[in-house]
Coordinates of C-alpha atoms and ligand atoms in Angstrom, one line a residue:
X1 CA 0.0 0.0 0.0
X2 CA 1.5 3.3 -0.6
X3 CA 1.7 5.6 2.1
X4 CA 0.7 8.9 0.2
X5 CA -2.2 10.9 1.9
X6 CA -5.1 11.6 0.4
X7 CA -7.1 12.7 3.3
X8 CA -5.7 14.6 6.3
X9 CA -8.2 15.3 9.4
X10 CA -6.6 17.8 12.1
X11 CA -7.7 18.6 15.6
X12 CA -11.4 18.9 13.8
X13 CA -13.8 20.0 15.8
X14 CA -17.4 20.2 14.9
X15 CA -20.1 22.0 17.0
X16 CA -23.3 22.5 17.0
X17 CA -25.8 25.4 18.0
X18 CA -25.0 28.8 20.0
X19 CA -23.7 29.9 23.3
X20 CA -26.2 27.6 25.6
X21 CA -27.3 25.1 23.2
X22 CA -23.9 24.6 21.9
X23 CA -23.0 21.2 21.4
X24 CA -19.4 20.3 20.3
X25 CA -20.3 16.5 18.8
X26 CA -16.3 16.2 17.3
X27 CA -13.9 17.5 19.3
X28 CA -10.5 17.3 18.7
X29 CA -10.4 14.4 15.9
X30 CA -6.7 13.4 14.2
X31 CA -6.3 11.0 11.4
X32 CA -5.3 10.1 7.9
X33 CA -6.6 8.2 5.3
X34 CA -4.0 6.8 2.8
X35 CA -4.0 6.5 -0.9
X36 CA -5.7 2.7 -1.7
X37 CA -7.0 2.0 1.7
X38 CA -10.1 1.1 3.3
X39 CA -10.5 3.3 7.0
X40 CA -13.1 2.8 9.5
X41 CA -14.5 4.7 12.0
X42 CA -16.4 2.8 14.2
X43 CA -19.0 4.1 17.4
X44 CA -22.3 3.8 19.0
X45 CA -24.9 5.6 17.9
X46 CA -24.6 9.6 18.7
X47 CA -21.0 9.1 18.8
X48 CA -20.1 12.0 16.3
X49 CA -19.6 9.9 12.9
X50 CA -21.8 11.1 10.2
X51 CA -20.7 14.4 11.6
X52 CA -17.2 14.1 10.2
X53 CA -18.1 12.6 7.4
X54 CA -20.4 15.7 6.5
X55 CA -17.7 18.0 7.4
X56 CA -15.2 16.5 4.7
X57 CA -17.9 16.8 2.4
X58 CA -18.2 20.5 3.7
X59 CA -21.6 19.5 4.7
X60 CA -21.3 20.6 8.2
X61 CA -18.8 23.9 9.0
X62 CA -15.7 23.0 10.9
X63 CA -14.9 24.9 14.2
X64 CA -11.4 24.4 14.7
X65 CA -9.1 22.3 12.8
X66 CA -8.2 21.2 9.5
X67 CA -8.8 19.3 6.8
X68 CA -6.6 18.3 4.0
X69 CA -7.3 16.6 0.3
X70 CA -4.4 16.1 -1.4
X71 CA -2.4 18.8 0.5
X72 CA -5.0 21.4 0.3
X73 CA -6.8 22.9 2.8
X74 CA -11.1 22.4 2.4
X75 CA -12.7 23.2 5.4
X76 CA -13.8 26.8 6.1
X77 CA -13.3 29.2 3.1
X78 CA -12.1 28.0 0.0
X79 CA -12.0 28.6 -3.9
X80 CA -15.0 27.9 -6.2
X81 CA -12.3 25.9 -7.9
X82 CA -11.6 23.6 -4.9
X83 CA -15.1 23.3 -4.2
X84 CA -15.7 22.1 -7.3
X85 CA -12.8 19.8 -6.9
X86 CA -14.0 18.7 -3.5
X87 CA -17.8 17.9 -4.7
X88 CA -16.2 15.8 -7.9
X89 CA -13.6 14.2 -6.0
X90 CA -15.4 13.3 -2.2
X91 CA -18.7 11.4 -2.9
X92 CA -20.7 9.6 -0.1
X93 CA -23.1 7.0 0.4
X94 CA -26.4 6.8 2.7
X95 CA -26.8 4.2 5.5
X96 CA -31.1 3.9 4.1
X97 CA -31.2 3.1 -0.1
X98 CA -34.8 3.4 1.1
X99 CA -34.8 7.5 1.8
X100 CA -31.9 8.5 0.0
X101 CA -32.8 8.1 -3.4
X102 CA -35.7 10.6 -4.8
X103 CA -38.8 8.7 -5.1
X104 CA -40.0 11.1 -8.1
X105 CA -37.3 10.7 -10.2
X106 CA -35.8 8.2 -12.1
X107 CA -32.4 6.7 -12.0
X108 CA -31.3 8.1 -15.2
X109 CA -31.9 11.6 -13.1
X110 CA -31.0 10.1 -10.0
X111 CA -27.2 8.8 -10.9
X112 CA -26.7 11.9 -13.1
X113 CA -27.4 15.0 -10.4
X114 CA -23.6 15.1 -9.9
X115 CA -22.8 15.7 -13.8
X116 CA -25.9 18.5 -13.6
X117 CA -24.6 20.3 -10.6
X118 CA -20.8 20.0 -11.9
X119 CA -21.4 19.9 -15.9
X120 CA -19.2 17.8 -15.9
X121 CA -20.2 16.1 -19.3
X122 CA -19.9 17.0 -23.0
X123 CA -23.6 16.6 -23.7
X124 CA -26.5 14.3 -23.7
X125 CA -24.7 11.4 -25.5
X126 CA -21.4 11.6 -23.1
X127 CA -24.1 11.8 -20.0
X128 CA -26.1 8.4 -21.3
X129 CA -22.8 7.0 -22.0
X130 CA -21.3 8.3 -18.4
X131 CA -24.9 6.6 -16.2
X132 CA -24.6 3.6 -18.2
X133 CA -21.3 2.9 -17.2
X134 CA -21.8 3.6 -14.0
X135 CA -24.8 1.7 -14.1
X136 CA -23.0 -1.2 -15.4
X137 CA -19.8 -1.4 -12.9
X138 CA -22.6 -1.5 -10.2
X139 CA -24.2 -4.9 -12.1
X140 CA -27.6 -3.5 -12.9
X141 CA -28.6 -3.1 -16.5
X142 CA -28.1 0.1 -18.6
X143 CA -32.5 0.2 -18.9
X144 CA -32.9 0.3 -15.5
X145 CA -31.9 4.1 -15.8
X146 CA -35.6 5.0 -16.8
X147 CA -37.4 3.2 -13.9
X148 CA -37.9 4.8 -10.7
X149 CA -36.4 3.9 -7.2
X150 CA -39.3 1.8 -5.7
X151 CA -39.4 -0.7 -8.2
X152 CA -35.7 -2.0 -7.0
X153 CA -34.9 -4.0 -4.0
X154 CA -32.3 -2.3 -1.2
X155 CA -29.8 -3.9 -2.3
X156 CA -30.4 -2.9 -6.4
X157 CA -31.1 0.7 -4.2
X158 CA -27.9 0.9 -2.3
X159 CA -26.0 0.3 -6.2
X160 CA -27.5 2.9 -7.8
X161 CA -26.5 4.7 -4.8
X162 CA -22.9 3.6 -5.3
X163 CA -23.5 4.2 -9.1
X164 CA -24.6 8.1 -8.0
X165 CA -21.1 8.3 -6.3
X166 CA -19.2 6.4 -9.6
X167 CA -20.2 8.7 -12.5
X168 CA -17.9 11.6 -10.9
X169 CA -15.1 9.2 -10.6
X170 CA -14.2 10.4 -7.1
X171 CA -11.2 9.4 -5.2
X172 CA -12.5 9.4 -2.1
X173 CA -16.0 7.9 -0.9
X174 CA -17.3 7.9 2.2
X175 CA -19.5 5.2 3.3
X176 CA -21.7 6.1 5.8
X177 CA -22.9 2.7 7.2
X178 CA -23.5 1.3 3.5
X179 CA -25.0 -2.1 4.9
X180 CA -26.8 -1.6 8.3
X181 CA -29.9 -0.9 6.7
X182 CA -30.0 -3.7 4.2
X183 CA -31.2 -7.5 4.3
X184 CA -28.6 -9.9 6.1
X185 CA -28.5 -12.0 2.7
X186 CA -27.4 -9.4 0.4
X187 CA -24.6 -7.5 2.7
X188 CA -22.1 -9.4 1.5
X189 CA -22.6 -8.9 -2.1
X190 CA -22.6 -5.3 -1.4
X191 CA -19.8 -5.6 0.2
X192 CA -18.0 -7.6 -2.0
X193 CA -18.9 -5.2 -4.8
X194 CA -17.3 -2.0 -2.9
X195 CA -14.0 -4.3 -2.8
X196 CA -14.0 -4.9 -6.4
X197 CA -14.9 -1.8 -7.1
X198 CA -11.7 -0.2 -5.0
X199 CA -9.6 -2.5 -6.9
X200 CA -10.7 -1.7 -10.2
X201 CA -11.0 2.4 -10.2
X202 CA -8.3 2.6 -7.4
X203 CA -10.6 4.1 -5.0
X204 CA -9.7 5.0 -0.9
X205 CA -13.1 4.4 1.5
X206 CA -14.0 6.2 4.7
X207 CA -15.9 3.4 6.3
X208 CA -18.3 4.2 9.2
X209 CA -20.2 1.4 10.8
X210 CA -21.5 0.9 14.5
X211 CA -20.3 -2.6 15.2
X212 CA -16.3 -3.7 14.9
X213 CA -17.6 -7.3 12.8
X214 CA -18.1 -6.4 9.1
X215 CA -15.4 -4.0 9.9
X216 CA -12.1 -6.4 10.5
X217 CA -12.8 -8.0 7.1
X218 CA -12.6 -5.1 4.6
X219 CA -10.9 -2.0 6.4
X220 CA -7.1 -2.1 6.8
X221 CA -7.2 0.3 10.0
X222 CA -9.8 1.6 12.4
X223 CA -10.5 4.7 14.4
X224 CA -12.6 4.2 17.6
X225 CA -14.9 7.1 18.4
X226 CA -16.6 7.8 21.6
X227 CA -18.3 10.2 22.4
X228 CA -17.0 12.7 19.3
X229 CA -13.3 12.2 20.3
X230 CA -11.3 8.9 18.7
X231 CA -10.3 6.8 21.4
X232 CA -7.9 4.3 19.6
X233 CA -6.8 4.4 16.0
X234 CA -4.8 1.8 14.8
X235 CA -4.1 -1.2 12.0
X236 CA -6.6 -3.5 12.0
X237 CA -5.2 -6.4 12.8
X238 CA -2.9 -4.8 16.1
X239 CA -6.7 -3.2 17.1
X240 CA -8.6 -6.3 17.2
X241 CA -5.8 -8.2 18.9
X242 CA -4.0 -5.6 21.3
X243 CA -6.6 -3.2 21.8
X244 CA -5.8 -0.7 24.8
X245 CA -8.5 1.5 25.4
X246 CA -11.2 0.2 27.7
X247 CA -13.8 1.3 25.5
X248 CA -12.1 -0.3 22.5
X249 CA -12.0 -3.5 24.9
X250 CA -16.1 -2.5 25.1
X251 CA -17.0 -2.6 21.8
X252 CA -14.8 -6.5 20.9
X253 CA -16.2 -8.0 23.6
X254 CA -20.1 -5.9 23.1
X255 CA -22.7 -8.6 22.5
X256 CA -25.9 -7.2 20.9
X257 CA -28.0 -6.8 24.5
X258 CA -25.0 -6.5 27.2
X259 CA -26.1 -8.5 30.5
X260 CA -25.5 -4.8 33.1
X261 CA -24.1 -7.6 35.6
X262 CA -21.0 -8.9 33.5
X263 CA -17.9 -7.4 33.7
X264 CA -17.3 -5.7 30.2
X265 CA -19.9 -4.0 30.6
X266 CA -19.1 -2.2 34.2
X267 CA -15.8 -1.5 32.0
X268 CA -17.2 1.0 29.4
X269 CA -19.7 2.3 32.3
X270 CA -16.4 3.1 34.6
X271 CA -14.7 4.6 31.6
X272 CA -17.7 6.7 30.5
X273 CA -17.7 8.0 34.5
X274 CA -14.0 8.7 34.3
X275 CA -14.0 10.7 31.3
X276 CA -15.3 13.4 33.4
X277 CA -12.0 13.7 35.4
X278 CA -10.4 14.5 32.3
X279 CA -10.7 17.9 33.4
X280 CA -8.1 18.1 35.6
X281 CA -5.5 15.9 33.8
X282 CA -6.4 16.6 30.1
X283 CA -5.6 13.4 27.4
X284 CA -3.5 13.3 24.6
X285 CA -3.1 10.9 21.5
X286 CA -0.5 9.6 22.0
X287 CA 1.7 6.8 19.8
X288 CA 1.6 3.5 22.3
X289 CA 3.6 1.6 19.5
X290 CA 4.2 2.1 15.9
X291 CA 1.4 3.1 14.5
X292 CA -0.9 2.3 17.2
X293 CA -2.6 5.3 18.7
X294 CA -4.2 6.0 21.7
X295 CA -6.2 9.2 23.6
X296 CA -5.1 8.9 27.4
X297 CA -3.2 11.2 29.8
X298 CA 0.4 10.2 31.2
X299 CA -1.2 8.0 33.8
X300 CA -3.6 5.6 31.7
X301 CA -0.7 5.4 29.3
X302 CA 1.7 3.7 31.6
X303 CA -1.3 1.5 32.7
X304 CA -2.0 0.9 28.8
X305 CA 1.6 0.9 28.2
X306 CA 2.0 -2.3 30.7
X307 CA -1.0 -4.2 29.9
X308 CA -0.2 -4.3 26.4
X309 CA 3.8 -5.9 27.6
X310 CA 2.2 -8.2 29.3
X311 CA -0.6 -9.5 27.0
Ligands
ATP1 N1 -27.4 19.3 12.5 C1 -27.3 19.0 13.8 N2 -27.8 19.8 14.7 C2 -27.6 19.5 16.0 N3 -27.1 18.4 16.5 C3 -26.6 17.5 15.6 C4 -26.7 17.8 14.2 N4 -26.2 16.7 13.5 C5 -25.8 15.8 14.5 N5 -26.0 16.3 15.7 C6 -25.7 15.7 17.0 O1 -24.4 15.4 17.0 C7 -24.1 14.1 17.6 C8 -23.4 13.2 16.6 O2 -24.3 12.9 15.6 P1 -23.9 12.0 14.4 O3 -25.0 11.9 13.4 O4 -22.6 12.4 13.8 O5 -23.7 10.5 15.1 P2 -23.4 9.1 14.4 O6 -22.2 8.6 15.1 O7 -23.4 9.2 12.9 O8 -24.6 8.3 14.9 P3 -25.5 7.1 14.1 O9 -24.7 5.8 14.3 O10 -26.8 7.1 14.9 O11 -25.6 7.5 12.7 C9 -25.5 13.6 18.0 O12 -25.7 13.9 19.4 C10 -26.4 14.4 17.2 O13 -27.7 14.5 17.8
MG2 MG1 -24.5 8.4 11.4

């Protein structure tokens, strides 16, 4: 994999609201996502995901922080140039095929808003030519383009989602829990379409899920978030194996409906009651080995520092 990066996140932090209904739901994220690779960022529910996500896309405004595509600086004010750059380049898919497609239009409209807003086609021929492509690398049928969105399956939805992203031929697409919404039986296919699909146009995913399973097979690091800060960012091999933060250690050993009585669980609750005397004793992300990151103040890193020597 080469180690060039596409995608550089920076102390981001994203709130919402004013004065006393401010909400900061990111604060203080760090990572990078490489050229080629798959990244996850995996939390509960609330846990500020689809709020980075949106501020990449320039969706939601950034408070503090940066964030870099290709070098350049995209968050906050920037050129109509980059912008345009930005909108071509960073496409996203929707967790529900269900309510993100337009129910009034048809797919031909449907996979070609990005050409409309951009103009980014030579005319009417090169757009056809452009949806049926994309159309195709997604395995549905070039006719399908002038049928509307109920008469598909989720699955057949969430690929003409993908196809929506494919006709800009971005670089980076950010998959905002692509699967969670769709039928047990045909999440793998999905799946294993978005894996050919990096391989064959050399794309990069940001993918956000809820749950650390579908995650270990097709990402090649993870970011834990908690809360709206990243807990534990590493490979994903050294994550699932050595993880060190005890909400990290949560979220392996989570089973769908935690028993309040077993041990785990009292983990994340004592961790979620700690966080609060953070204030005194601030964290850092700190490097715990190569490439293995962790958000923890002097103290919890010698604790993590020896549990992970002795394991
Ligand atoms: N536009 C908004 N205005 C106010 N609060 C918001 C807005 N968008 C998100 N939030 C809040 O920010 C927090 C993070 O939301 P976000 O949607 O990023 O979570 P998530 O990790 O994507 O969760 P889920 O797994 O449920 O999709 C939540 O508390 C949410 O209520
Ligand atoms: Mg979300």
């Amino acid at each position: 994999m080469s180690r060039e990066k596409l995608l550089e996140v920076k102390d981001l932090t994203v709130a919402f609201g004013k004065r006393k209904n401010r909400f900061v739901a990111v604060k203080g994220v760090n990572f990078n996502i490489y050229k080629g690779e798959t990244f996850g960022l995996v939390g509960e529910s609330g846990s500020g995901k689809t709020t980075i996500g949106r501020a990449i896309m320039r969706i939601n405004e950034t408070d503090d922080g940066e964030i870099l595509f290709n070098g350049q600086k995209i968050n906050g004010k920037i050129s109509k140039k980059l912008d345009k750059e930005v909108i071509k380049n960073i496409q996203m898919i929707f967790q529900d095929p269900m309510a993100s497609l337009n129910e009034r239009a048809k797919v031909d409209y449907i996979v070609s808003e990005g050409l409309y807003n951009t103009k980014m086609y030579d005319n009417e021929a090169d757009r056809k030519r452009k949806v049926e492509k994309a159309l195709l690398s997604v395995g549905l049928l070039p006719e399908f383009a002038s049928r509307f969105p109920h008469e598909f399956s989720g699955g057949q939805r969430q690929r003409i989602g993908i196809a929506r992203t494919l006709v800009m031929k971005p670089e980076l697409i950010i998959a905002d829990e692509p699967i969670s919404a769709l039928d047990v039986s045909i999440r793998a296919q999905v799946i294993n379409l978005m894996n050919d699909l990096k391989q064959t146009l050399g794309l990069t995913y940001l993918f956000i899920a809820h749950d650390l399973s579908v995650v270990r097979f097709i990402t090649d690091r993870v970011a834990v978030i908690h809360k709206g800060r990243i807990v534990e960012l590493a490979e994903t091999e050294e994550l699932y194996q050595n993880p060190v933060h005890p909400y990290t250690k949560g979220l392996l050993s989570a089973i769908p409906m935690p028993d309040p009585k077993t041990e785990k669980h009292r983990k994340i609750e004592k961790y979620d009651k700690n966080i609060h005397k953070y204030d005194d004793n601030p964290p850092k992300w700190m490097e715990i080995r190569p490439e293995h990151w962790v958000l923890a103040n002097e103290e919890e890193y010698e604790i993590y520092k020896r549990e992970l020597e002795e394991s």
